[in-house]
Short mmCIF file of C-alpha atoms in Angstrom, two decimals:
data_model
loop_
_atom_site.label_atom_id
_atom_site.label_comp_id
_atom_site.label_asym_id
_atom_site.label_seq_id
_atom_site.Cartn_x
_atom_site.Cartn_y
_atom_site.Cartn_z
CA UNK A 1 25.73 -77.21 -75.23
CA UNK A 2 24.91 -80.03 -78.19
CA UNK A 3 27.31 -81.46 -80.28
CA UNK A 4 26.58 -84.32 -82.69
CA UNK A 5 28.87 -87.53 -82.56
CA UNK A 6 29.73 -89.75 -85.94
CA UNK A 7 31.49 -92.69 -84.84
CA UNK A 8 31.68 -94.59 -81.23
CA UNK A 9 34.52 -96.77 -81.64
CA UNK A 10 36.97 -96.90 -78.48
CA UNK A 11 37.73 -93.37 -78.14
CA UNK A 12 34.29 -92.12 -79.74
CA UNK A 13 31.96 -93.61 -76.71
CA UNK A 14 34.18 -92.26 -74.72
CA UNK A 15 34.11 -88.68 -75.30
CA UNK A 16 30.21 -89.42 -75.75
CA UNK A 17 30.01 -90.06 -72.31
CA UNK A 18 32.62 -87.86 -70.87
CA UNK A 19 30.27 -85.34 -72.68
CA UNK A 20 27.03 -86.50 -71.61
CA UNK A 21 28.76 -86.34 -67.71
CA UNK A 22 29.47 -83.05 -67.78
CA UNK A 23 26.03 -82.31 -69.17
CA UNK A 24 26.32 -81.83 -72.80
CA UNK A 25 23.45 -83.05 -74.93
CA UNK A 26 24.86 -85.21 -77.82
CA UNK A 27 22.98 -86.96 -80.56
CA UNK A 28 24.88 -90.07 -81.64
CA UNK A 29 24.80 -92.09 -84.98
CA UNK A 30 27.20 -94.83 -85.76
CA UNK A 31 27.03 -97.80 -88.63
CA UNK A 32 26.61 -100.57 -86.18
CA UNK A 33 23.68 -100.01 -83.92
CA UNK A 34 24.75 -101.66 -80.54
CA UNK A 35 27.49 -98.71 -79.93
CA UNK A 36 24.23 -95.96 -80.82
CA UNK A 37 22.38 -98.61 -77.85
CA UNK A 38 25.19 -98.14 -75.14
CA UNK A 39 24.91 -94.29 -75.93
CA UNK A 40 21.41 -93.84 -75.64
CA UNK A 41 21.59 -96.21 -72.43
CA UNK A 42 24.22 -92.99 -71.12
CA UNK A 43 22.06 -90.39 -72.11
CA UNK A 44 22.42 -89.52 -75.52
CA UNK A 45 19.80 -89.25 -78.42
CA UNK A 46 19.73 -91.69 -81.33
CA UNK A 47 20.30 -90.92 -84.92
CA UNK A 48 19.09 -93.32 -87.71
CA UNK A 49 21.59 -91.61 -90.44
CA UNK A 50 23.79 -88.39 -90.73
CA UNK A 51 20.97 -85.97 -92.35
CA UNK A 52 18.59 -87.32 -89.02
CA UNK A 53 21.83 -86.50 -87.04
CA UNK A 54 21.53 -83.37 -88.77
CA UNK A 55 17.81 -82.40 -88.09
CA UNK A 56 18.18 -82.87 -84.55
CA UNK A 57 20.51 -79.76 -84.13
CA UNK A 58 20.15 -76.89 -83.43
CA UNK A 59 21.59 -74.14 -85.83
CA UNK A 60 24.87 -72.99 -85.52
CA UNK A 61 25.64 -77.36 -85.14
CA UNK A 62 28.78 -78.73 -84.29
CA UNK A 63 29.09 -82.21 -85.94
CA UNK A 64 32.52 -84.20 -84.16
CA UNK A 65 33.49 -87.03 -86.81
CA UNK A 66 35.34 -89.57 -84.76
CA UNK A 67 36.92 -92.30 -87.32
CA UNK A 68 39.64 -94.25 -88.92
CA UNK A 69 41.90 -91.63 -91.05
CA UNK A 70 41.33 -91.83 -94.83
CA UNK A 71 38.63 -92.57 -97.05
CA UNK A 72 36.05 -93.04 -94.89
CA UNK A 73 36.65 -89.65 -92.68
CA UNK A 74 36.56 -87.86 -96.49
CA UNK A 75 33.36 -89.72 -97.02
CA UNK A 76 31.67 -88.39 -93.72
CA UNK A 77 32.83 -85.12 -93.94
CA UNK A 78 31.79 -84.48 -97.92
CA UNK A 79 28.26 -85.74 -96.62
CA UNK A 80 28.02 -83.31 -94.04
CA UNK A 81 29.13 -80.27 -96.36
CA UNK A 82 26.10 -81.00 -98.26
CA UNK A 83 23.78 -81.42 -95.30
CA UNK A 84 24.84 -78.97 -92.94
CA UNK A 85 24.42 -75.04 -93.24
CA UNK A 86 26.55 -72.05 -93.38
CA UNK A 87 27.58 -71.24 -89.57
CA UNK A 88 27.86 -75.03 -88.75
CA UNK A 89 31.06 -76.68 -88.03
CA UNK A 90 32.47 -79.85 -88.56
CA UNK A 91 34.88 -81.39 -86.24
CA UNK A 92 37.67 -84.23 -87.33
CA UNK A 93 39.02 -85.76 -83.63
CA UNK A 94 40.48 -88.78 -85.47
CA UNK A 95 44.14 -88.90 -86.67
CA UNK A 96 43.57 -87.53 -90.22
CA UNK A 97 46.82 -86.72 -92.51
CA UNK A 98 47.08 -82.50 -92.11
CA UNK A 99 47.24 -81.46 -95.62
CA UNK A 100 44.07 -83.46 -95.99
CA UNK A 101 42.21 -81.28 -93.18
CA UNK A 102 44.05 -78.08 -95.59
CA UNK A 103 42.31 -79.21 -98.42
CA UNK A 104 38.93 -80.02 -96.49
CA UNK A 105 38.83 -76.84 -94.32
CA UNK A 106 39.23 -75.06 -97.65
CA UNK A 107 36.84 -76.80 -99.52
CA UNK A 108 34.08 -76.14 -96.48
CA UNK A 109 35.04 -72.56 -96.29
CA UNK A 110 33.58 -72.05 -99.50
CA UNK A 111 30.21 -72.76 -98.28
CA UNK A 112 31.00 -71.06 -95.11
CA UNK A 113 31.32 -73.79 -93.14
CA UNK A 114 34.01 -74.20 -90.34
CA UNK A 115 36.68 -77.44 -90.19
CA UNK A 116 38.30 -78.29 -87.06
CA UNK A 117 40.93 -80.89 -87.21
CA UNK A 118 41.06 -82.02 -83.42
CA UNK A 119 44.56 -84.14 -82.84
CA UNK A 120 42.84 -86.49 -79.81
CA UNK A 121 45.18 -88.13 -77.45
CA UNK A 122 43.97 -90.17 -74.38
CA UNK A 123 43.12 -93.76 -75.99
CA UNK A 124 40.60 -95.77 -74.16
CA UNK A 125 41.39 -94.00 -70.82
CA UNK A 126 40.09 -90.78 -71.77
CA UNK A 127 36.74 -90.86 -70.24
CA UNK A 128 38.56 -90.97 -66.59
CA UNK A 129 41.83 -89.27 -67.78
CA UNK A 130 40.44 -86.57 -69.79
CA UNK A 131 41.95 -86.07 -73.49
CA UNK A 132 44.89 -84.08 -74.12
CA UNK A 133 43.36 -82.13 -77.62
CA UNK A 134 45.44 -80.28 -80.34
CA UNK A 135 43.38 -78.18 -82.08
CA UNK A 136 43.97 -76.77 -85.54
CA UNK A 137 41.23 -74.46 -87.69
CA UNK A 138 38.86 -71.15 -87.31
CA UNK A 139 40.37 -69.35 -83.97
CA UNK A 140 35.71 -68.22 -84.09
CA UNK A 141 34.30 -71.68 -84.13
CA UNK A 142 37.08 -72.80 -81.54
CA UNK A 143 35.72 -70.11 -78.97
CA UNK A 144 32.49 -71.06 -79.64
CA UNK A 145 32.72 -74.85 -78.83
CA UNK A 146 35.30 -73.72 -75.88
CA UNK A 147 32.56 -75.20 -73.58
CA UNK A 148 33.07 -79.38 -75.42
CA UNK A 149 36.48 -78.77 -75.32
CA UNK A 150 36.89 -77.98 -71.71
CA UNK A 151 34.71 -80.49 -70.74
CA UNK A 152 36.74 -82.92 -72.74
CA UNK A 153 40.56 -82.03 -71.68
CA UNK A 154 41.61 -83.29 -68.42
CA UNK A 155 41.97 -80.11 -66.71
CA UNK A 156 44.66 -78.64 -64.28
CA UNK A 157 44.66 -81.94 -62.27
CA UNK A 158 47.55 -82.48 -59.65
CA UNK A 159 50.19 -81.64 -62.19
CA UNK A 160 52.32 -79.00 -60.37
CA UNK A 161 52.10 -75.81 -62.99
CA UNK A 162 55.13 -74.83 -64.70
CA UNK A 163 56.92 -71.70 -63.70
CA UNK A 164 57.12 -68.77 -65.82
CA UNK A 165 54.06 -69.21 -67.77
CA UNK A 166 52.00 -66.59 -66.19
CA UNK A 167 50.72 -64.11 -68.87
CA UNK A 168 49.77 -66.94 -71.31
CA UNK A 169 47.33 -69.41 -72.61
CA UNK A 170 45.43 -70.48 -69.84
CA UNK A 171 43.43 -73.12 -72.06
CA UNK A 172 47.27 -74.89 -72.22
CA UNK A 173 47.45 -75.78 -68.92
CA UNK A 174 43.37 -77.58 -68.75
CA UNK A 175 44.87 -79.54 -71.52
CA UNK A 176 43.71 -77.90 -75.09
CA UNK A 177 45.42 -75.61 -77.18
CA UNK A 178 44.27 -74.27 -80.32
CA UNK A 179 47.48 -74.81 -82.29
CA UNK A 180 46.97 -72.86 -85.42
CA UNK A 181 45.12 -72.66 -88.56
CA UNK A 182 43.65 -75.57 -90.81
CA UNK A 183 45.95 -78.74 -90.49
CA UNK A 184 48.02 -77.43 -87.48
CA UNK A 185 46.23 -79.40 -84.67
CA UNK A 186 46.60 -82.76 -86.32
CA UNK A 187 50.32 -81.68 -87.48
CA UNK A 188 50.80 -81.62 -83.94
CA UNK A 189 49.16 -84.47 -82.96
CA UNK A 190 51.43 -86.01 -85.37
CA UNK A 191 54.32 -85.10 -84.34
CA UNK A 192 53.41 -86.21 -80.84
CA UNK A 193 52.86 -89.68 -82.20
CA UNK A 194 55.91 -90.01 -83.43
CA UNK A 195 57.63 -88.91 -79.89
CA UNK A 196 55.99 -91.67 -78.62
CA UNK A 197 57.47 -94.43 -81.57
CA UNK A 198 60.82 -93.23 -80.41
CA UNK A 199 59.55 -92.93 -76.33
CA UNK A 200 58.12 -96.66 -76.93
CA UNK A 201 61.14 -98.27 -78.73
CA UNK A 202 63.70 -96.85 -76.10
CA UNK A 203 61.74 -98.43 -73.17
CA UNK A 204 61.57 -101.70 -75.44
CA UNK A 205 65.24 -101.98 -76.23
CA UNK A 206 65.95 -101.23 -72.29
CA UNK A 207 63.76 -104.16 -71.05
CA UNK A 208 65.49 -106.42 -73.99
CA UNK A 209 68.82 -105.88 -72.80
CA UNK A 210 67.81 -106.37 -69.45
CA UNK A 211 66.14 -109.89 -69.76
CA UNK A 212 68.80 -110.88 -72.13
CA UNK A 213 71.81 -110.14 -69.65
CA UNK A 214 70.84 -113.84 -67.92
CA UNK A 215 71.67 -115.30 -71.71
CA UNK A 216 74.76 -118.16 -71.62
CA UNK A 217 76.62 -116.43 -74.50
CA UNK A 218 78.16 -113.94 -71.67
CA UNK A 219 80.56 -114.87 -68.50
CA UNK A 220 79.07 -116.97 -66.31
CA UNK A 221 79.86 -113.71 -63.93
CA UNK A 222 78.49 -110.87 -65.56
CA UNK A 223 75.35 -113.09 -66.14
CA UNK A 224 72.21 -111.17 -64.28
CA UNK A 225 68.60 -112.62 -63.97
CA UNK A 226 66.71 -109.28 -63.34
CA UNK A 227 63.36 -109.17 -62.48
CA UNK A 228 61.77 -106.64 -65.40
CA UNK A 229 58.53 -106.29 -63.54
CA UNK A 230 60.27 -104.89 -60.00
CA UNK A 231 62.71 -102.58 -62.00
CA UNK A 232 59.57 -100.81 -63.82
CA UNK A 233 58.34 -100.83 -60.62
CA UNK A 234 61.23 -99.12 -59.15
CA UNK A 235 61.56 -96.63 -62.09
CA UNK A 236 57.94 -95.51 -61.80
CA UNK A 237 59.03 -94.11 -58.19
CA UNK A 238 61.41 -90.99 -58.72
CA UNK A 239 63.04 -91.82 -61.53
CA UNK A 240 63.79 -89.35 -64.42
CA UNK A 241 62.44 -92.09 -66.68
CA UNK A 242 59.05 -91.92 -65.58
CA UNK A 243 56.10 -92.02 -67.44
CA UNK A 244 52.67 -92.85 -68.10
CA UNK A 245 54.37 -95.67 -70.87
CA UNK A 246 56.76 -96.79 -68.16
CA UNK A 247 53.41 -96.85 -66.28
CA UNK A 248 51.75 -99.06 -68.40
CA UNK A 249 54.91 -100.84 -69.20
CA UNK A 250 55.30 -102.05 -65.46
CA UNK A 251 51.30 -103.36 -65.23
CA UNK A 252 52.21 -105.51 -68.34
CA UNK A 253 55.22 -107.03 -67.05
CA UNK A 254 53.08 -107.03 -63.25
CA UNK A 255 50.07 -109.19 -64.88
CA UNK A 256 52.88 -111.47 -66.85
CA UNK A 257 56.77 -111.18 -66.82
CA UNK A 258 56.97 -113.29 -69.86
CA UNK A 259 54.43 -110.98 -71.79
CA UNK A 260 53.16 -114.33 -73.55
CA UNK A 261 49.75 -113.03 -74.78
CA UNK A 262 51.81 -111.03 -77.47
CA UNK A 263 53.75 -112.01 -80.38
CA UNK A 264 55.18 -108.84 -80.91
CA UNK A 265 54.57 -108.05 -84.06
CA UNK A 266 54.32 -104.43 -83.87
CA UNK A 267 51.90 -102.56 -86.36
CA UNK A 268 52.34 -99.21 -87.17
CA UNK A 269 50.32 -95.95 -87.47
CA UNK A 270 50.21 -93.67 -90.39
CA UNK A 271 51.09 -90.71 -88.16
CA UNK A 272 54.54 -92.40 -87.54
CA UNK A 273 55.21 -92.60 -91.22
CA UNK A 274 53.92 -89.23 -91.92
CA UNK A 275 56.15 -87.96 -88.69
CA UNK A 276 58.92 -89.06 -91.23
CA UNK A 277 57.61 -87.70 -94.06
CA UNK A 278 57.69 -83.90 -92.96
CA UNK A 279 61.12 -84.50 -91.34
CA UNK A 280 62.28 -85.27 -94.77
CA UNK A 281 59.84 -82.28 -96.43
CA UNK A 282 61.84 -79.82 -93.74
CA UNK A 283 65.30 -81.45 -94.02
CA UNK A 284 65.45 -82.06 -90.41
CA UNK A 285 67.27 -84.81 -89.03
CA UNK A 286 65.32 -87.60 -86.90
CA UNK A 287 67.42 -89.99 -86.86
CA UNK A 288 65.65 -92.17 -83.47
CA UNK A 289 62.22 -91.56 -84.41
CA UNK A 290 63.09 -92.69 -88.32
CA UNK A 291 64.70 -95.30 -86.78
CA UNK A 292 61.62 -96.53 -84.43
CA UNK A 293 59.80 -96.75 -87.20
CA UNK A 294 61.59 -99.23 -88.79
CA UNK A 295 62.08 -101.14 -85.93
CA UNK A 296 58.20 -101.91 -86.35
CA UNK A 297 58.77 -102.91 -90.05
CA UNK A 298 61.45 -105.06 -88.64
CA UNK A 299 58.95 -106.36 -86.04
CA UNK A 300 57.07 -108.30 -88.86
CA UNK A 301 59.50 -110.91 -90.00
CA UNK A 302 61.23 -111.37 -86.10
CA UNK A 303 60.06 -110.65 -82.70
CA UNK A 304 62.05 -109.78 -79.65
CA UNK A 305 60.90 -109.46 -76.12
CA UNK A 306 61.40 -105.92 -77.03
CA UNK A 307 58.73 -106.29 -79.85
CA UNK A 308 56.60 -107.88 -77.09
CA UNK A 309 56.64 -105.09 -74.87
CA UNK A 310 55.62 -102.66 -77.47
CA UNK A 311 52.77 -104.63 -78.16
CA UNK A 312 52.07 -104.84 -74.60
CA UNK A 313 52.05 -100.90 -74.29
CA UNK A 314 50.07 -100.54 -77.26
CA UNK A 315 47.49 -102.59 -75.93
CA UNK A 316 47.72 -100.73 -72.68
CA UNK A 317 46.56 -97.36 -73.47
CA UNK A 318 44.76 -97.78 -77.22
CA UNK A 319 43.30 -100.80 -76.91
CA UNK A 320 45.27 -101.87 -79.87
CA UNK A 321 45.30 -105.70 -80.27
CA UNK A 322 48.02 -107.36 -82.68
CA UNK A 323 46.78 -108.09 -86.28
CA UNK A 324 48.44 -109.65 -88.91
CA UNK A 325 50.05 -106.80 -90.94
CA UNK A 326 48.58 -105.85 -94.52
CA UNK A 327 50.76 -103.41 -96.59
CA UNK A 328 49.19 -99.62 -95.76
CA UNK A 329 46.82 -100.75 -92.83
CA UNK A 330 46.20 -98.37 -89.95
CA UNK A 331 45.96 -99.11 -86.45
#
C-alpha cells in the first residue's frame, strides 16, 4: 500500500521506516530537507511540497500529517482539503485537541473527504516497539488503510492474551482500535496521557521519599540510605508496580543515581491540561491526575529529585529534553 507522510520529526521517521520495513511505499515531504534525506536513504520517495506530495499518489490517497498540535496541524490539513480529491483521506497521528479533529472531519466531509484523528503512542521507540494507535473517524476509510495500521501497531507480541475476550475485536489485541467517530481516537489518546501524568508523578514522589529517608531532620535510627537504582531494579522483577515507566525509570537511575543531567523542571503537554478540562466538562472527579498536573506547574519555580526523575522518564521514552517553560508551549 502507499501512504504519504507530512512531518518526520521523532515519531514521524519512525513510522516512515517502520512503514517502508514492512513494505509500504511512502512519499515523504517535510520543511527541513535533511529528515526528507534520511527517508529517501530508507526507501522512501521525496516530495518538494504538499501538492508534489500530492501528485505522486495514487487515487483513493491517504495523506498521514505527523506534527505539533495546533496551528500548524490546521494549516496542513486546510492545504490538503484543497489539494486532495473526494475519496482521499487525511490522517492526523499527532496529539491534536478532539473537538478540533470534530470540527475538521466535518469540514472535510463536505468535500467528501475522510479525517482520521490517529491518537499515536510509542515515542521514539516505536519503530522497534510498534505504536499502540487510537483511532477515531470514518469506520470505511479505517478498513481501507487496515493494512498501515497493522503494520504500524506492535502486534500480539509475548503479552499473554486476556481471558474472556474471545468473540471480540481482534484488531485490540495487535494494538489498534478504532475507537469511535470523529474526535474519539485522540479523546482517547488523551485520556491515556493523562494516566500517565498521574502514573509518572506517583513513581516520582516514591523515589523522593525514598532518597530523602537518609535526610538528618529524622532519628539518627530510622535514617535509611537506599540505593534508588537497585530498588527499581528489584521492582521491575515481579512486582505489581511494574511497568514500562518503572522500566525506564530504573535505566535512568542505572546510567546516574543522582539524575544530574536534569534540572527537573517538568514541562507539560496540552493533553494533560485538556485531560482536566473534560473531567471538569463531565463533572467527574480526578482528583490525582488534576493534581499531577500541577505538580508540573509547581516544577517551574522548585525542583525535587522527584521533578528530576520525571524529567528523566520523559526523556526516556519521548525524547523530550527540558526547555525553559513559556506560558502555553507544548512538548
Amino acid at each position: 500500500m502507499e501512504i504519504g507522510l507530512f512531518g518526520l520529526g521523532r515519531m514521524g521517521g519512525n513510522i516512515c521506516r517502520r512503514l517502508l520495513r514492512a513494505g509500504h511505499r511512502c512519499v515523504v515531504f517535510n520543511r527541513s530537507p535533511e529528515p526528507v534525506r534520511l527517508a529517501v536513504a530508507d526507501g522512501a520517495v521525496a516530495a518538494e511540497s504538499l501538492a508534489d506530495l500530492v501528485r505522486q499518489l495514487t487515487p483513493p490517497r491517504a495523506v498521514w500529517v505527523m506534527l505539533p498540535a495546533g496551528r500548524t496541524t490546521g494549516q496542513a490539513v486546510a492545504e490538503l482539503a484543497s489539494l486532495l480529491q473526494p475519496g482521499d483521506t487525511v490522517i492526523d497521528g499527532g496529539n491534536s485537541f478532539y473537538k478540533d479533529d470534530i470540527r475538521r472531519a466535518r469540514e472535510l466531509a463536505a468535500r467528501d473527504i475522510a479525517y482520521l484523528d490517529v491518537g499515536t503512542s510509542g515515542g521514539i521507540w516505536g519503530l522497534e516497539r510498534g505504536y499502540c494507535l487510537m483511532i477515531g473517524g470514518d469506520a470505511t476509510a479505517v478498513a481501507r488503510l487496515d493494512p498501515i495500521f497493522a503494520a504500524l501497531a506492535p502486534g500480539l507480541g509475548t503479552i499473554p492474551r486476556t481471558p474472556g475476550r474471545e468473540g471480540r475485536d481482534s484488531r485490540v489485541e495487535q494494538g489498534y482500535l478504532h475507537c469511535g467517530p470523529a474526535g474519539s481516537g485522540h479523546f482517547v489518546k488523551m485520556i491515556h496521557n493523562g494516566i500517565e501524568y498521574g502514573l509518572m508523578q506517583a513513581y516520582a514522589e516514591g523515589f523522593d521519599i525514598l532518597r530523602n529517608r537518609a535526610s538528618d531532620a529524622l532519628p539518627e535510627d530510622e535514617r535509611f540510605v537506599l540505593d534508588t537504582a537497585d530498588i527499581a531494579e528489584v521492582w521491575r522483577r515481579g512486582s505489581v508496580v511494574s511497568s514500562w515507566l518503572l522500566d525506564l525509570s530504573a535505566a535512568a537511575l542505572a546510567e546516574d543515581v543522582q539524575l544530574t543531567a536534569f534540572s527537573g523542571e517538568v514541562q507539560d503537554s496540552g493533553e494533560g491540561r485538556w485531560t482536566i478540562q473534560a473531567a471538569v466538562e463531565e463533572a467527574v472527579p480526578a482528583p490525582v491526575l488534576s493534581a499531577s498536573l500541577y505538580a508540573r506547574f509547581r516544577s517551574r519555580t522548585s525542583h525535587t529529585f522527584g521533578d528530576k526523575l520525571l524529567s528523566a522518564m520523559r526523556f526516556k521514552f519521548g525524547g523530550h529534553v527540558e526547555l525553559p517553560h513559556r506560558p502555553g508551549a507544548e512538548s
